[in-house]
Amino acid sequence: MEKVFFIMIALGLPLSVAGSFLHWSPVLMFIIYCLTIIALASYMGRATESLAIVVGPRIGGLLNATFGNAVELIISIFALKAGLISVVLASLTGSVIGNLLLVGGLSFFIGGLKFKRQKFDIHDASHNAGLLIFAIIVAFVVPEVFSRHMTEDKTMTLSVSISLVMIVLYLAALFFKLVTHRGVYNTEDATQQEDETPEWGKKRSIFVLLLATLAVAFVSEQLVHTFGYVGAKFGWSELFIGIIIVAIVGNAAEHASAILMAYKNKMNVAVEIAIGSTLQIAMFVAPVLVLISLFLPTQMPLVFTWPELVAMIVAVLITIMITIDGDTNWFEGATLLASYIIIGIGFYLI
């Protein structure tokens, strides 16, 4: 599989450059861009897996989520510049439900096929549950409810205010986990990693991450320009493109890494990637995009549609119910996957 991804990058990057200058078919270029980003994401996943072994499961999971979300952030910034606000909001929605239901579901399902029961830190599970409720049910619902009684300027002011609060709380959550309470809750994954040797050293891993991120930035900018044509060609709405296509492509690194970690029974890392990435999207990436939009021609309020909000709330509630006991199996993974499929069908038919 490594050779396949290498060939995809070796061919995909030159073809992406050539196709953008020679104006090849947007559908063909859409496919090339998506495959290239997925291949680049696989290298980002391998690099972050190596770093996870060196620095431990919590920081490793955080790094994986951060660099995985870097792809999402880059695509969203270019979409914002193009004025595709609905695509950006839909991609944020897709990242939330994709990380919780698709990534989490596949991790629990595939890991559960190999191991009867898989355990992870119950303290992290309860901590994450509280943050998920705050980020999705409180911070995302409030702007939609109050915006109905506000002007556009006041709605934007509310969005900016909420974004600043969310960023501060997210940084406080990192400080809590990595500084004041680091090591307070011991994890089994930490002992599992002591006998492991990382595939790449720290310097090489960081170099690969930076190089892959730069390449993803270029390809992502070109990918955004194909959305309109591809949507019209296949009858896909901007909502479906954002929630399903952009979210899956943008989070490919996390998908691969979380599933691999679950297969190796490193559930603390797998859960940190799936849920930690969701929290980072909701509490950092989304607020940052709101702030960035202040400097662009079109501003983006933190106001989602009701179908988007309901989908995210459902994803949060079912994830909390399944993970709160710190124990999972393949059937619970199948339940999350079934939820994702049902929601995906709904957005496709809108």
GROMACS .gro file of C-alpha atoms in nm:
model
  350
    1MET     CA    1   0.000   0.000   0.000
    2GLU     CA    2   0.292   0.232   0.071
    3LYS     CA    3   0.412   0.193  -0.290
    4VAL     CA    4   0.063   0.271  -0.419
    5PHE     CA    5   0.047   0.598  -0.222
    6PHE     CA    6   0.400   0.689  -0.334
    7ILE     CA    7   0.305   0.635  -0.699
    8MET     CA    8  -0.015   0.837  -0.647
    9ILE     CA    9   0.191   1.130  -0.515
   10ALA     CA   10   0.463   1.095  -0.781
   11LEU     CA   11   0.198   1.108  -1.054
   12GLY     CA   12  -0.063   1.322  -0.880
   13LEU     CA   13   0.150   1.630  -0.805
   14PRO     CA   14   0.287   1.673  -1.162
   15LEU     CA   15  -0.058   1.603  -1.309
   16SER     CA   16  -0.214   1.855  -1.070
   17VAL     CA   17   0.029   2.123  -1.189
   18ALA     CA   18  -0.004   2.030  -1.557
   19GLY     CA   19  -0.381   2.004  -1.545
   20SER     CA   20  -0.423   2.342  -1.378
   21PHE     CA   21  -0.217   2.514  -1.651
   22LEU     CA   22  -0.358   2.316  -1.945
   23HIS     CA   23  -0.720   2.344  -1.824
   24TRP     CA   24  -0.806   1.975  -1.832
   25SER     CA   25  -1.159   1.853  -1.761
   26PRO     CA   26  -1.273   1.973  -1.414
   27VAL     CA   27  -1.416   1.627  -1.338
   28LEU     CA   28  -1.083   1.460  -1.421
   29MET     CA   29  -0.893   1.717  -1.218
   30PHE     CA   30  -1.136   1.677  -0.925
   31ILE     CA   31  -1.051   1.305  -0.916
   32ILE     CA   32  -0.676   1.369  -0.948
   33TYR     CA   33  -0.681   1.633  -0.673
   34CYS     CA   34  -0.879   1.411  -0.434
   35LEU     CA   35  -0.654   1.107  -0.487
   36THR     CA   36  -0.341   1.320  -0.447
   37ILE     CA   37  -0.465   1.471  -0.120
   38ILE     CA   38  -0.554   1.124   0.014
   39ALA     CA   39  -0.205   0.995  -0.077
   40LEU     CA   40  -0.038   1.295   0.086
   41ALA     CA   41  -0.259   1.244   0.392
   42SER     CA   42  -0.130   0.886   0.422
   43TYR     CA   43   0.224   1.017   0.458
   44MET     CA   44   0.105   1.268   0.715
   45GLY     CA   45  -0.055   0.977   0.901
   46ARG     CA   46   0.267   0.774   0.898
   47ALA     CA   47   0.468   1.070   1.023
   48THR     CA   48   0.227   1.145   1.306
   49GLU     CA   49   0.216   0.775   1.402
   50SER     CA   50   0.596   0.785   1.440
   51LEU     CA   51   0.569   1.101   1.650
   52ALA     CA   52   0.296   0.941   1.862
   53ILE     CA   53   0.538   0.665   1.962
   54VAL     CA   54   0.804   0.920   2.056
   55VAL     CA   55   0.590   1.171   2.249
   56GLY     CA   56   0.309   0.950   2.386
   57PRO     CA   57  -0.057   0.883   2.302
   58ARG     CA   58  -0.212   1.214   2.408
   59ILE     CA   59   0.032   1.445   2.231
   60GLY     CA   60   0.055   1.199   1.943
   61GLY     CA   61  -0.321   1.197   1.902
   62LEU     CA   62  -0.326   1.576   1.923
   63LEU     CA   63  -0.057   1.605   1.655
   64ASN     CA   64  -0.245   1.362   1.433
   65ALA     CA   65  -0.568   1.557   1.473
   66THR     CA   66  -0.390   1.890   1.417
   67PHE     CA   67  -0.212   1.795   1.095
   68GLY     CA   68  -0.518   1.606   0.975
   69ASN     CA   69  -0.727   1.917   1.033
   70ALA     CA   70  -0.463   2.130   0.861
   71VAL     CA   71  -0.588   1.984   0.533
   72GLU     CA   72  -0.946   2.074   0.625
   73LEU     CA   73  -0.842   2.425   0.731
   74ILE     CA   74  -0.649   2.487   0.410
   75ILE     CA   75  -0.936   2.372   0.187
   76SER     CA   76  -1.181   2.584   0.389
   77ILE     CA   77  -0.969   2.900   0.365
   78PHE     CA   78  -0.956   2.875  -0.014
   79ALA     CA   79  -1.330   2.804  -0.021
   80LEU     CA   80  -1.387   3.115   0.193
   81LYS     CA   81  -1.180   3.323  -0.051
   82ALA     CA   82  -1.402   3.192  -0.329
   83GLY     CA   83  -1.712   3.298  -0.132
   84LEU     CA   84  -1.835   2.939  -0.081
   85ILE     CA   85  -1.966   2.997   0.272
   86SER     CA   86  -2.220   2.715   0.258
   87VAL     CA   87  -1.949   2.470   0.147
   88VAL     CA   88  -1.726   2.573   0.438
   89LEU     CA   89  -2.003   2.536   0.697
   90ALA     CA   90  -2.106   2.204   0.541
   91SER     CA   91  -1.745   2.078   0.548
   92LEU     CA   92  -1.725   2.165   0.919
   93THR     CA   93  -2.047   1.971   0.974
   94GLY     CA   94  -1.908   1.685   0.769
   95SER     CA   95  -1.589   1.681   0.974
   96VAL     CA   96  -1.784   1.657   1.299
   97ILE     CA   97  -2.013   1.375   1.190
   98GLY     CA   98  -1.735   1.212   0.986
   99ASN     CA   99  -1.486   1.203   1.274
  100LEU     CA  100  -1.741   1.084   1.529
  101LEU     CA  101  -1.944   0.840   1.321
  102LEU     CA  102  -1.726   0.737   1.025
  103VAL     CA  103  -1.375   0.746   1.176
  104GLY     CA  104  -1.493   0.639   1.520
  105GLY     CA  105  -1.723   0.376   1.373
  106LEU     CA  106  -1.459   0.224   1.145
  107SER     CA  107  -1.204   0.226   1.428
  108PHE     CA  108  -1.435   0.049   1.671
  109PHE     CA  109  -1.562  -0.191   1.404
  110ILE     CA  110  -1.226  -0.298   1.258
  111GLY     CA  111  -1.055  -0.306   1.597
  112GLY     CA  112  -1.349  -0.499   1.738
  113LEU     CA  113  -1.319  -0.766   1.469
  114LYS     CA  114  -0.972  -0.846   1.603
  115PHE     CA  115  -1.036  -0.792   1.975
  116LYS     CA  116  -1.355  -0.889   2.160
  117ARG     CA  117  -1.343  -0.583   2.384
  118GLN     CA  118  -1.130  -0.271   2.356
  119LYS     CA  119  -1.083  -0.033   2.645
  120PHE     CA  120  -0.974   0.330   2.662
  121ASP     CA  121  -0.937   0.591   2.934
  122ILE     CA  122  -1.278   0.647   3.095
  123HIS     CA  123  -1.163   0.982   3.239
  124ASP     CA  124  -1.080   1.109   2.890
  125ALA     CA  125  -1.418   0.980   2.770
  126SER     CA  126  -1.611   1.180   3.032
  127HIS     CA  127  -1.393   1.489   2.977
  128ASN     CA  128  -1.451   1.472   2.601
  129ALA     CA  129  -1.826   1.421   2.652
  130GLY     CA  130  -1.855   1.752   2.836
  131LEU     CA  131  -1.656   1.939   2.572
  132LEU     CA  132  -1.859   1.785   2.289
  133ILE     CA  133  -2.183   1.900   2.451
  134PHE     CA  134  -2.042   2.250   2.496
  135ALA     CA  135  -1.892   2.282   2.148
  136ILE     CA  136  -2.178   2.140   1.942
  137ILE     CA  137  -2.497   2.171   2.144
  138VAL     CA  138  -2.420   2.503   2.318
  139ALA     CA  139  -2.181   2.703   2.099
  140PHE     CA  140  -2.326   2.598   1.762
  141VAL     CA  141  -2.696   2.609   1.850
  142VAL     CA  142  -2.692   2.951   2.024
  143PRO     CA  143  -2.597   3.154   1.711
  144GLU     CA  144  -2.872   2.989   1.504
  145VAL     CA  145  -3.140   3.053   1.770
  146PHE     CA  146  -3.042   3.412   1.846
  147SER     CA  147  -2.966   3.509   1.485
  148ARG     CA  148  -3.338   3.488   1.405
  149HIS     CA  149  -3.388   3.801   1.617
  150MET     CA  150  -3.076   3.991   1.507
  151THR     CA  151  -2.946   4.193   1.217
  152GLU     CA  152  -2.658   4.053   1.010
  153ASP     CA  153  -2.407   4.282   1.187
  154LYS     CA  154  -2.520   4.168   1.532
  155THR     CA  155  -2.517   3.803   1.422
  156MET     CA  156  -2.156   3.847   1.308
  157THR     CA  157  -2.068   4.016   1.637
  158LEU     CA  158  -2.222   3.723   1.827
  159SER     CA  159  -2.032   3.475   1.608
  160VAL     CA  160  -1.700   3.650   1.669
  161SER     CA  161  -1.764   3.666   2.044
  162ILE     CA  162  -1.851   3.296   2.064
  163SER     CA  163  -1.548   3.211   1.848
  164LEU     CA  164  -1.312   3.390   2.085
  165VAL     CA  165  -1.463   3.214   2.388
  166MET     CA  166  -1.431   2.876   2.216
  167ILE     CA  167  -1.066   2.932   2.122
  168VAL     CA  168  -0.980   3.033   2.480
  169LEU     CA  169  -1.159   2.728   2.624
  170TYR     CA  170  -0.992   2.497   2.371
  171LEU     CA  171  -0.648   2.628   2.468
  172ALA     CA  172  -0.745   2.587   2.834
  173ALA     CA  173  -0.846   2.226   2.763
  174LEU     CA  174  -0.505   2.158   2.607
  175PHE     CA  175  -0.334   2.320   2.906
  176PHE     CA  176  -0.541   2.097   3.136
  177LYS     CA  177  -0.458   1.775   2.950
  178LEU     CA  178  -0.095   1.840   2.865
  179VAL     CA  179   0.028   2.050   3.158
  180THR     CA  180  -0.168   2.067   3.484
  181HIS     CA  181  -0.310   1.712   3.463
  182ARG     CA  182  -0.054   1.543   3.243
  183GLY     CA  183   0.012   1.194   3.378
  184VAL     CA  184  -0.268   1.217   3.637
  185TYR     CA  185  -0.472   0.962   3.443
  186ASN     CA  186  -0.238   0.684   3.331
  187THR     CA  187  -0.316   0.515   3.000
  188GLU     CA  188  -0.248   0.161   2.888
  189ASP     CA  189  -0.127   0.281   2.548
  190ALA     CA  190   0.171   0.451   2.710
  191THR     CA  191   0.308   0.115   2.829
  192GLN     CA  192   0.233  -0.047   2.494
  193GLN     CA  193   0.447   0.210   2.316
  194GLU     CA  194   0.760   0.159   2.528
  195ASP     CA  195   0.871  -0.145   2.323
  196GLU     CA  196   0.787   0.011   1.985
  197THR     CA  197   1.028   0.165   1.741
  198PRO     CA  198   0.897   0.455   1.529
  199GLU     CA  199   0.913   0.410   1.152
  200TRP     CA  200   1.074   0.752   1.115
  201GLY     CA  201   1.277   0.969   1.351
  202LYS     CA  202   1.140   1.292   1.495
  203LYS     CA  203   1.319   1.523   1.249
  204ARG     CA  204   1.219   1.321   0.943
  205SER     CA  205   0.859   1.298   1.064
  206ILE     CA  206   0.835   1.674   1.113
  207PHE     CA  207   0.997   1.736   0.771
  208VAL     CA  208   0.748   1.502   0.598
  209LEU     CA  209   0.457   1.670   0.778
  210LEU     CA  210   0.562   2.018   0.672
  211LEU     CA  211   0.635   1.916   0.311
  212ALA     CA  212   0.308   1.726   0.277
  213THR     CA  213   0.112   2.017   0.426
  214LEU     CA  214   0.260   2.258   0.169
  215ALA     CA  215   0.174   2.019  -0.114
  216VAL     CA  216  -0.179   1.979   0.020
  217ALA     CA  217  -0.216   2.359   0.028
  218PHE     CA  218  -0.145   2.384  -0.344
  219VAL     CA  219  -0.369   2.093  -0.445
  220SER     CA  220  -0.651   2.212  -0.216
  221GLU     CA  221  -0.661   2.553  -0.383
  222GLN     CA  222  -0.704   2.386  -0.721
  223LEU     CA  223  -0.964   2.143  -0.583
  224VAL     CA  224  -1.191   2.426  -0.465
  225HIS     CA  225  -1.217   2.562  -0.819
  226THR     CA  226  -1.371   2.234  -0.941
  227PHE     CA  227  -1.660   2.224  -0.691
  228GLY     CA  228  -1.907   2.427  -0.895
  229TYR     CA  229  -1.863   2.228  -1.216
  230VAL     CA  230  -1.858   1.887  -1.047
  231GLY     CA  231  -2.168   1.973  -0.843
  232ALA     CA  232  -2.357   2.077  -1.155
  233LYS     CA  233  -2.235   1.772  -1.349
  234PHE     CA  234  -2.347   1.512  -1.092
  235GLY     CA  235  -2.636   1.701  -0.936
  236TRP     CA  236  -2.459   1.738  -0.599
  237SER     CA  237  -2.561   2.028  -0.380
  238GLU     CA  238  -2.297   2.244  -0.210
  239LEU     CA  239  -2.424   2.093   0.118
  240PHE     CA  240  -2.350   1.738   0.001
  241ILE     CA  241  -2.010   1.834  -0.144
  242GLY     CA  242  -1.909   1.998   0.183
  243ILE     CA  243  -2.048   1.739   0.423
  244ILE     CA  244  -1.943   1.421   0.242
  245ILE     CA  245  -1.677   1.488  -0.023
  246VAL     CA  246  -1.467   1.766   0.132
  247ALA     CA  247  -1.493   1.618   0.482
  248ILE     CA  248  -1.379   1.270   0.373
  249VAL     CA  249  -1.092   1.398   0.157
  250GLY     CA  250  -0.986   1.659   0.413
  251ASN     CA  251  -0.978   1.407   0.699
  252ALA     CA  252  -0.819   1.117   0.512
  253ALA     CA  253  -0.508   1.120   0.732
  254GLU     CA  254  -0.713   1.084   1.050
  255HIS     CA  255  -0.928   0.810   0.897
  256ALA     CA  256  -0.625   0.594   0.818
  257SER     CA  257  -0.437   0.664   1.142
  258ALA     CA  258  -0.730   0.607   1.379
  259ILE     CA  259  -0.823   0.277   1.213
  260LEU     CA  260  -0.461   0.158   1.223
  261MET     CA  261  -0.432   0.248   1.593
  262ALA     CA  262  -0.755   0.063   1.674
  263TYR     CA  263  -0.634  -0.243   1.483
  264LYS     CA  264  -0.321  -0.236   1.701
  265ASN     CA  265  -0.545  -0.204   2.010
  266LYS     CA  266  -0.414   0.146   2.088
  267MET     CA  267  -0.759   0.276   2.163
  268ASN     CA  268  -0.652   0.583   2.360
  269VAL     CA  269  -0.477   0.716   2.050
  270ALA     CA  270  -0.764   0.612   1.819
  271VAL     CA  271  -1.024   0.784   2.038
  272GLU     CA  272  -0.802   1.091   2.079
  273ILE     CA  273  -0.779   1.118   1.699
  274ALA     CA  274  -1.153   1.075   1.635
  275ILE     CA  275  -1.296   1.278   1.922
  276GLY     CA  276  -0.997   1.509   1.972
  277SER     CA  277  -1.013   1.602   1.604
  278THR     CA  278  -1.385   1.678   1.635
  279LEU     CA  279  -1.322   1.908   1.930
  280GLN     CA  280  -1.041   2.081   1.743
  281ILE     CA  281  -1.266   2.136   1.440
  282ALA     CA  282  -1.552   2.272   1.652
  283MET     CA  283  -1.356   2.473   1.908
  284PHE     CA  284  -1.058   2.593   1.704
  285VAL     CA  285  -1.085   2.550   1.326
  286ALA     CA  286  -1.444   2.680   1.297
  287PRO     CA  287  -1.380   2.987   1.520
  288VAL     CA  288  -1.053   3.062   1.336
  289LEU     CA  289  -1.236   3.053   1.002
  290VAL     CA  290  -1.493   3.299   1.140
  291LEU     CA  291  -1.211   3.535   1.241
  292ILE     CA  292  -1.029   3.491   0.908
  293SER     CA  293  -1.347   3.574   0.719
  294LEU     CA  294  -1.342   3.922   0.880
  295PHE     CA  295  -1.053   4.005   0.646
  296LEU     CA  296  -1.222   3.865   0.335
  297PRO     CA  297  -1.492   4.016   0.112
  298THR     CA  298  -1.754   3.768   0.240
  299GLN     CA  299  -1.785   3.718   0.616
  300MET     CA  300  -1.891   3.385   0.763
  301PRO     CA  301  -2.120   3.386   1.069
  302LEU     CA  302  -2.120   3.076   1.287
  303VAL     CA  303  -2.475   2.991   1.180
  304PHE     CA  304  -2.551   2.639   1.058
  305THR     CA  305  -2.873   2.514   0.901
  306TRP     CA  306  -3.107   2.306   1.115
  307PRO     CA  307  -3.032   1.982   0.922
  308GLU     CA  308  -2.661   2.040   0.991
  309LEU     CA  309  -2.723   2.111   1.359
  310VAL     CA  310  -2.949   1.809   1.405
  311ALA     CA  311  -2.693   1.583   1.233
  312MET     CA  312  -2.413   1.707   1.459
  313ILE     CA  313  -2.622   1.680   1.775
  314VAL     CA  314  -2.725   1.323   1.687
  315ALA     CA  315  -2.360   1.234   1.621
  316VAL     CA  316  -2.251   1.380   1.955
  317LEU     CA  317  -2.524   1.211   2.160
  318ILE     CA  318  -2.477   0.862   2.012
  319THR     CA  319  -2.098   0.892   2.042
  320ILE     CA  320  -2.124   0.990   2.409
  321MET     CA  321  -2.361   0.703   2.483
  322ILE     CA  322  -2.122   0.452   2.322
  323THR     CA  323  -1.790   0.586   2.457
  324ILE     CA  324  -1.881   0.707   2.807
  325ASP     CA  325  -1.806   0.362   2.961
  326GLY     CA  326  -1.453   0.348   2.818
  327ASP     CA  327  -1.528   0.017   2.647
  328THR     CA  328  -1.624  -0.069   2.291
  329ASN     CA  329  -1.669  -0.355   2.043
  330TRP     CA  330  -1.740  -0.415   1.675
  331PHE     CA  331  -2.119  -0.387   1.711
  332GLU     CA  332  -2.094  -0.038   1.862
  333GLY     CA  333  -1.871   0.054   1.568
  334ALA     CA  334  -2.135  -0.079   1.329
  335THR     CA  335  -2.398   0.133   1.506
  336LEU     CA  336  -2.193   0.449   1.449
  337LEU     CA  337  -2.139   0.358   1.083
  338ALA     CA  338  -2.510   0.293   1.032
  339SER     CA  339  -2.585   0.637   1.178
  340TYR     CA  340  -2.338   0.797   0.935
  341ILE     CA  341  -2.491   0.621   0.635
  342ILE     CA  342  -2.844   0.731   0.732
  343ILE     CA  343  -2.735   1.094   0.777
  344GLY     CA  344  -2.538   1.083   0.449
  345ILE     CA  345  -2.843   0.958   0.257
  346GLY     CA  346  -3.047   1.240   0.408
  347PHE     CA  347  -2.802   1.508   0.293
  348TYR     CA  348  -2.775   1.351  -0.053
  349LEU     CA  349  -3.151   1.370  -0.102
  350ILE     CA  350  -3.191   1.731   0.019
   0.00000   0.00000   0.00000
